[in-house]
CSV table of C-alpha atoms and ligand atoms in Angstrom, one decimal:
chain,number,residue,atom,x,y,z
A,14,VAL,CA,15.1,0.0,-14.6
A,15,LEU,CA,15.8,-1.9,-11.1
A,16,ILE,CA,14.0,-0.1,-8.0
A,17,THR,CA,14.5,-1.5,-4.6
A,18,GLY,CA,11.8,-1.0,-1.6
A,19,ALA,CA,9.2,-0.9,-4.9
A,20,SER,CA,6.8,-2.7,-3.5
A,21,ARG,CA,4.8,0.5,-1.3
A,22,GLY,CA,5.4,4.7,-1.0
A,23,ILE,CA,8.5,6.3,-3.4
A,24,GLY,CA,9.9,3.4,-4.6
A,25,LEU,CA,6.3,2.1,-5.9
A,26,ALA,CA,5.5,5.5,-7.4
A,27,CYS,CA,8.9,5.0,-9.1
A,28,ALA,CA,7.6,1.6,-10.3
A,29,GLU,CA,3.9,3.1,-11.3
A,30,GLN,CA,6.0,5.8,-13.5
A,31,CYS,CA,8.4,4.1,-15.4
A,32,ILE,CA,5.6,1.3,-16.5
A,33,ALA,CA,3.6,4.6,-17.7
A,34,ARG,CA,6.6,5.0,-20.0
A,35,ASP,CA,6.6,1.4,-21.2
A,36,VAL,CA,9.9,1.1,-19.6
A,37,HIS,CA,10.7,-2.7,-18.2
A,38,VAL,CA,10.6,-2.6,-14.1
A,39,THR,CA,11.9,-4.8,-11.7
A,40,GLY,CA,11.3,-4.4,-8.3
A,41,VAL,CA,13.0,-5.4,-4.9
A,42,ALA,CA,11.8,-5.9,-1.3
A,43,ARG,CA,10.5,-8.1,1.3
A,44,SER,CA,6.9,-9.0,0.5
A,45,PHE,CA,5.0,-7.7,-2.8
A,46,SER,CA,1.5,-9.5,-1.3
A,47,GLN,CA,-0.9,-6.3,-0.4
A,48,LEU,CA,0.4,-5.1,-4.1
A,49,GLU,CA,-1.9,-7.0,-6.7
A,50,GLN,CA,-5.1,-5.0,-5.9
A,51,LYS,CA,-2.9,-1.4,-6.1
A,52,VAL,CA,-1.1,-1.2,-9.4
A,53,GLU,CA,-3.0,-1.7,-12.8
A,54,ARG,CA,0.5,-3.2,-14.3
A,55,THR,CA,2.0,-5.1,-12.5
A,56,PHE,CA,6.1,-5.9,-13.1
A,57,GLU,CA,9.1,-8.1,-12.2
A,58,GLN,CA,9.1,-8.5,-8.8
A,59,ILE,CA,12.3,-10.1,-6.4
A,60,SER,CA,11.5,-11.0,-3.1
A,61,CYS,CA,14.8,-10.1,-1.0
A,62,ASP,CA,15.7,-9.3,2.7
A,63,LEU,CA,18.2,-6.4,2.1
A,64,GLY,CA,18.5,-5.9,5.4
A,65,ASP,CA,20.2,-9.7,5.5
A,66,VAL,CA,23.8,-8.8,3.5
A,67,ALA,CA,24.0,-12.9,3.3
A,68,GLN,CA,20.3,-13.7,1.5
A,69,LEU,CA,21.2,-10.4,-0.9
A,70,ALA,CA,24.3,-12.0,-1.8
A,71,LYS,CA,22.9,-15.3,-2.9
A,72,ALA,CA,19.6,-13.9,-4.5
A,73,LEU,CA,21.3,-11.4,-7.0
A,74,ALA,CA,21.8,-14.9,-9.4
A,75,SER,CA,18.0,-13.9,-9.7
A,76,PHE,CA,18.5,-10.8,-10.3
A,77,PRO,CA,18.2,-8.8,-13.7
A,78,GLU,CA,21.7,-9.0,-15.7
A,79,SER,CA,21.7,-6.0,-17.2
A,80,VAL,CA,19.7,-2.9,-15.9
A,81,GLY,CA,19.6,0.9,-17.5
A,82,ALA,CA,19.0,2.3,-14.1
A,83,LEU,CA,19.3,1.8,-10.6
A,84,VAL,CA,16.7,3.3,-8.0
A,85,LEU,CA,18.2,2.7,-5.0
A,86,ASN,CA,15.7,4.0,-2.2
A,87,ALA,CA,14.4,1.2,0.2
A,88,GLY,CA,15.2,1.9,3.5
A,89,TYR,CA,13.2,3.0,6.8
A,90,GLY,CA,13.3,4.8,9.8
A,91,GLN,CA,13.7,4.2,13.9
A,92,PHE,CA,14.9,6.8,15.8
A,93,GLY,CA,15.6,7.2,19.6
A,94,GLY,CA,18.4,7.6,21.8
A,95,LEU,CA,21.9,5.9,20.8
A,96,GLU,CA,21.7,3.7,23.4
A,97,GLN,CA,18.2,2.4,23.9
A,98,PHE,CA,19.4,0.6,19.9
A,99,SER,CA,20.0,-3.1,20.7
A,100,HIS,CA,23.3,-3.8,18.5
A,101,GLN,CA,21.1,-5.7,16.3
A,102,GLN,CA,19.4,-3.0,15.8
A,103,ILE,CA,21.9,-0.8,14.4
A,104,GLN,CA,22.8,-3.4,12.7
A,105,ARG,CA,19.8,-4.1,10.6
A,106,LEU,CA,19.2,-0.5,9.9
A,107,ILE,CA,22.6,0.3,8.6
A,108,ASP,CA,22.8,-2.7,6.0
A,109,THR,CA,18.9,-2.3,4.6
A,110,ASN,CA,19.9,1.5,4.3
A,111,LEU,CA,23.5,1.7,3.5
A,112,VAL,CA,25.0,-1.9,3.1
A,113,SER,CA,22.7,-3.3,0.6
A,114,ASN,CA,22.9,-0.2,-1.4
A,115,LEU,CA,26.9,-0.8,-1.5
A,116,VAL,CA,26.3,-4.9,-2.0
A,117,LEU,CA,23.9,-3.5,-5.7
A,118,LEU,CA,26.4,-1.2,-6.5
A,119,LYS,CA,29.2,-3.3,-6.5
A,120,HIS,CA,27.0,-6.1,-8.6
A,121,TYR,CA,26.0,-3.1,-11.1
A,122,LEU,CA,28.7,-1.3,-11.5
A,123,PRO,CA,31.0,-4.0,-13.7
A,124,LEU,CA,28.1,-4.6,-16.1
A,125,MET,CA,27.0,-0.9,-16.2
A,126,LYS,CA,30.5,-0.7,-17.2
A,127,ARG,CA,30.5,-3.3,-19.9
A,128,GLN,CA,27.5,-1.8,-21.7
A,129,GLY,CA,28.5,1.9,-22.0
A,130,GLY,CA,26.6,3.8,-19.1
A,131,GLY,CA,23.5,3.8,-16.9
A,132,ASP,CA,22.5,5.8,-14.0
A,133,ILE,CA,22.2,5.4,-10.2
A,134,VAL,CA,20.0,7.4,-8.4
A,135,LEU,CA,20.1,7.4,-5.0
A,136,ILE,CA,17.1,8.0,-2.5
A,137,GLY,CA,18.6,9.6,0.2
A,138,SER,CA,17.3,12.6,3.2
A,139,GLU,CA,16.9,15.5,4.5
A,140,SER,CA,18.8,13.3,7.7
A,141,GLY,CA,21.5,12.9,5.2
A,142,LEU,CA,22.1,16.6,5.0
A,143,GLN,CA,21.6,18.0,8.9
A,144,GLY,CA,22.0,15.7,12.2
A,145,ALA,CA,19.2,15.5,14.5
A,146,LYS,CA,18.0,15.0,17.6
A,147,ALA,CA,16.9,11.3,18.1
A,148,GLY,CA,18.4,10.7,14.3
A,149,ALA,CA,22.0,8.8,15.4
A,150,VAL,CA,21.6,5.8,13.4
A,151,TYR,CA,18.8,6.9,10.8
A,152,CYS,CA,21.0,10.0,9.9
A,153,ALA,CA,24.4,7.9,10.2
A,154,SER,CA,22.9,6.0,7.6
A,155,LYS,CA,21.8,9.1,5.4
A,156,PHE,CA,25.3,11.1,5.7
A,157,ALA,CA,26.9,7.9,4.3
A,158,ILE,CA,24.6,7.7,1.0
A,159,ARG,CA,26.0,11.2,1.0
A,160,GLY,CA,29.0,10.0,0.6
A,161,LEU,CA,28.5,7.7,-1.6
A,162,ALA,CA,26.7,9.4,-3.9
A,163,GLN,CA,29.8,11.9,-4.4
A,164,SER,CA,32.2,9.4,-4.3
A,165,LEU,CA,30.7,7.5,-6.8
A,166,ARG,CA,30.2,10.2,-8.8
A,167,ALA,CA,34.1,10.9,-8.9
A,168,ASP,CA,35.0,7.8,-10.0
A,169,CYS,CA,32.2,6.6,-12.8
A,170,SER,CA,32.3,10.4,-14.5
A,171,THR,CA,34.4,8.8,-17.2
A,172,SER,CA,32.2,5.8,-17.3
A,173,ASN,CA,29.1,6.9,-18.8
A,174,ILE,CA,27.2,6.6,-15.5
A,175,ARG,CA,25.2,9.1,-13.8
A,176,VAL,CA,24.6,9.5,-10.4
A,177,HIS,CA,21.9,11.2,-8.6
A,178,LEU,CA,21.5,12.6,-5.3
A,179,ILE,CA,17.3,13.3,-3.9
A,180,ASN,CA,17.3,13.8,-0.5
A,181,PRO,CA,13.4,14.2,0.8
A,182,GLY,CA,11.7,15.9,3.5
A,183,PRO,CA,9.0,14.3,5.1
A,184,VAL,CA,6.8,12.0,2.6
A,185,ASP,CA,3.5,11.0,3.5
A,186,THR,CA,4.2,7.0,2.9
A,187,GLY,CA,4.2,4.0,5.5
A,188,PHE,CA,7.7,5.6,6.9
A,189,PHE,CA,5.6,7.2,9.8
A,190,ASP,CA,3.5,4.2,10.6
A,191,GLU,CA,6.1,2.6,13.6
A,192,LEU,CA,7.3,6.0,14.3
A,193,ASN,CA,6.4,7.7,17.5
A,194,PHE,CA,6.1,11.4,15.1
A,195,THR,CA,4.0,12.0,12.1
A,196,PRO,CA,3.8,15.1,10.0
A,197,GLN,CA,0.8,17.5,10.7
A,198,ASP,CA,-2.5,16.6,8.8
A,199,GLY,CA,-2.4,18.6,5.8
A,200,GLN,CA,-1.0,18.2,2.4
A,201,GLU,CA,1.3,21.6,2.9
A,202,PHE,CA,3.0,19.6,5.7
A,203,VAL,CA,3.9,16.8,3.8
A,204,LEU,CA,5.4,15.3,-0.3
A,205,ASN,CA,3.9,12.5,-1.6
A,206,PRO,CA,5.7,9.5,-3.3
A,207,VAL,CA,4.7,11.3,-6.9
A,208,ASP,CA,6.6,14.2,-6.2
A,209,VAL,CA,9.5,12.6,-5.6
A,210,ALA,CA,9.3,10.1,-8.4
A,211,THR,CA,8.9,12.6,-10.7
A,212,VAL,CA,11.9,14.2,-9.4
A,213,VAL,CA,13.5,10.7,-10.4
A,214,MET,CA,11.8,10.7,-13.6
A,215,GLN,CA,13.4,14.4,-14.1
A,216,ALA,CA,16.6,13.1,-13.1
A,217,LEU,CA,16.4,10.1,-15.6
A,218,GLU,CA,15.3,12.4,-18.0
A,219,GLN,CA,17.9,15.1,-18.9
A,220,PRO,CA,20.0,14.4,-21.6
A,221,ARG,CA,23.0,12.4,-20.5
A,222,HIS,CA,25.2,15.1,-19.8
A,223,VAL,CA,23.3,17.1,-17.0
A,224,VAL,CA,23.7,14.8,-13.2
A,225,SER,CA,21.1,16.0,-10.7
A,226,ASP,CA,24.3,16.1,-8.4
A,227,GLU,CA,21.8,16.5,-5.5
A,228,ILE,CA,17.8,17.5,-5.1
A,229,ASN,CA,16.9,18.5,-1.7
A,230,LEU,CA,12.9,18.5,-1.4
A,231,GLN,CA,10.8,19.7,0.9
A,232,PRO,CA,7.0,20.5,1.7
A,233,MET,CA,5.7,24.6,1.8
A,234,LYS,CA,5.5,23.8,6.2
A,235,ARG,CA,7.2,21.7,8.6
A,236,SER,CA,5.3,20.8,11.3
A,237,PHE,CA,5.6,17.3,13.3
A,238,ARG,CA,3.3,16.0,15.7
A,239,LYS,CA,3.7,13.3,18.8
A,240,ARG,CA,1.2,10.5,18.5
B,394,NAP,N1,8.9,9.1,4.0
B,394,NAP,C1,9.9,10.0,4.1
B,394,NAP,O1,9.5,11.1,4.9
B,394,NAP,C2,11.0,10.2,3.7
B,394,NAP,C3,11.9,10.8,3.8
B,394,NAP,C4,13.1,10.7,3.4
B,394,NAP,C5,14.2,10.1,2.6
B,394,NAP,N2,13.0,8.2,2.5
B,394,NAP,C6,13.9,7.3,2.4
B,394,NAP,O2,12.3,7.1,1.7
B,394,NAP,C7,12.8,5.8,0.5
B,394,NAP,C8,11.9,5.0,0.9
B,394,NAP,O3,11.0,5.0,1.8
B,394,NAP,P1,8.7,5.7,1.8
B,394,NAP,O4,9.1,6.5,2.6
B,394,NAP,O5,8.6,5.2,0.7
B,394,NAP,O6,8.9,4.2,3.2
B,394,NAP,P2,7.7,3.2,2.8
B,394,NAP,O7,6.7,3.5,2.0
B,394,NAP,O8,8.1,2.3,4.1
B,394,NAP,O9,8.6,2.1,1.6
B,394,NAP,C9,9.6,1.5,1.9
B,394,NAP,C10,10.1,0.9,0.8
B,394,NAP,O10,11.2,0.0,1.0
B,394,NAP,C11,11.0,-1.8,2.0
B,394,NAP,N3,12.4,-2.0,2.3
B,394,NAP,C12,12.2,-1.5,3.8
B,394,NAP,N4,13.3,-3.1,4.6
B,394,NAP,C13,13.2,-3.1,3.2
B,394,NAP,C14,14.2,-4.1,3.5
B,394,NAP,N5,14.8,-5.0,4.6
B,394,NAP,N6,14.5,-5.1,1.9
B,394,NAP,C15,13.8,-5.0,1.6
B,394,NAP,N7,13.2,-4.2,0.9
B,394,NAP,C16,12.8,-3.4,2.3
B,394,NAP,C17,9.8,-1.9,1.8
B,394,NAP,O11,8.9,-3.5,1.7
B,394,NAP,P3,9.1,-4.3,2.0
B,394,NAP,O12,8.3,-3.9,4.0
B,394,NAP,O13,7.8,-4.8,1.9
B,394,NAP,O14,10.7,-5.1,2.2
B,394,NAP,C18,9.0,-0.5,0.9
B,394,NAP,O15,8.6,-1.5,-0.1
B,394,NAP,C19,13.4,5.5,2.5
B,394,NAP,O16,15.2,5.0,1.7
B,394,NAP,C20,13.7,6.5,3.3
B,394,NAP,O17,14.5,6.8,4.3
B,394,NAP,C21,11.9,8.8,2.9
């Protein structure tokens, strides 16, 4: 399984659940330097800035030749009015959250077809289902992921490639570290990365004819506070 954004949060939880099942994991992120102390068993790591499409295109030569599943999870949130974003900030967010996935899929789809099938899990968001104040750029990236999943599913169903889309609500990860809002304190206001990873594993472990078309996950209660 190749997992993007595997150094922290949801991606790391997915990596840990794969490793617990003795599945070989290749993780992609910019840096794994803070990981060593945290995980019991490590995994193959590729350092690559997915927000830099030229760097990703070059790095593909060092990616595994074949993968059974892709978990396309890397991404980040940046919120605010569209006019407050520089062109560079717009480009970086869209490249990281969307274009890197397109580039990876373009690379791996022919390989998956040649090997007779595979699985693609896209980590979308509730922001891919409903636009919200200050969410123009982030929501645009996540709505696009949903369109990508639906189209790819139609294209790939005859190739034994399943496309699963998971849309989490708020998850307790580093996602909120740089944001000016965060879920209220308390377990009922937030999912944890293991909750999401468990659903990813369930999607992968369903019988081959079952596709997790779209799974929306939410904590029991919703409330945010400003920092
Ligand atoms: N947390 C939430 O509330 C929430 C809700 C819905 C959807 N999501 C989605 O879930 C996904 C994972 O987020 P998370 O909550 O697990 O956040 P996180 O803890 O901040 O983890 C983000 C991961 O993505 C990687 N990443 C970010 N920018 C990258 C880049 N330019 N190149 C390579 N890797 C990059 C990070 O690694 P490096 O920093 O080392 O590069 C890290 O491994 C994202 O797509 C996010 O949009 C999150």
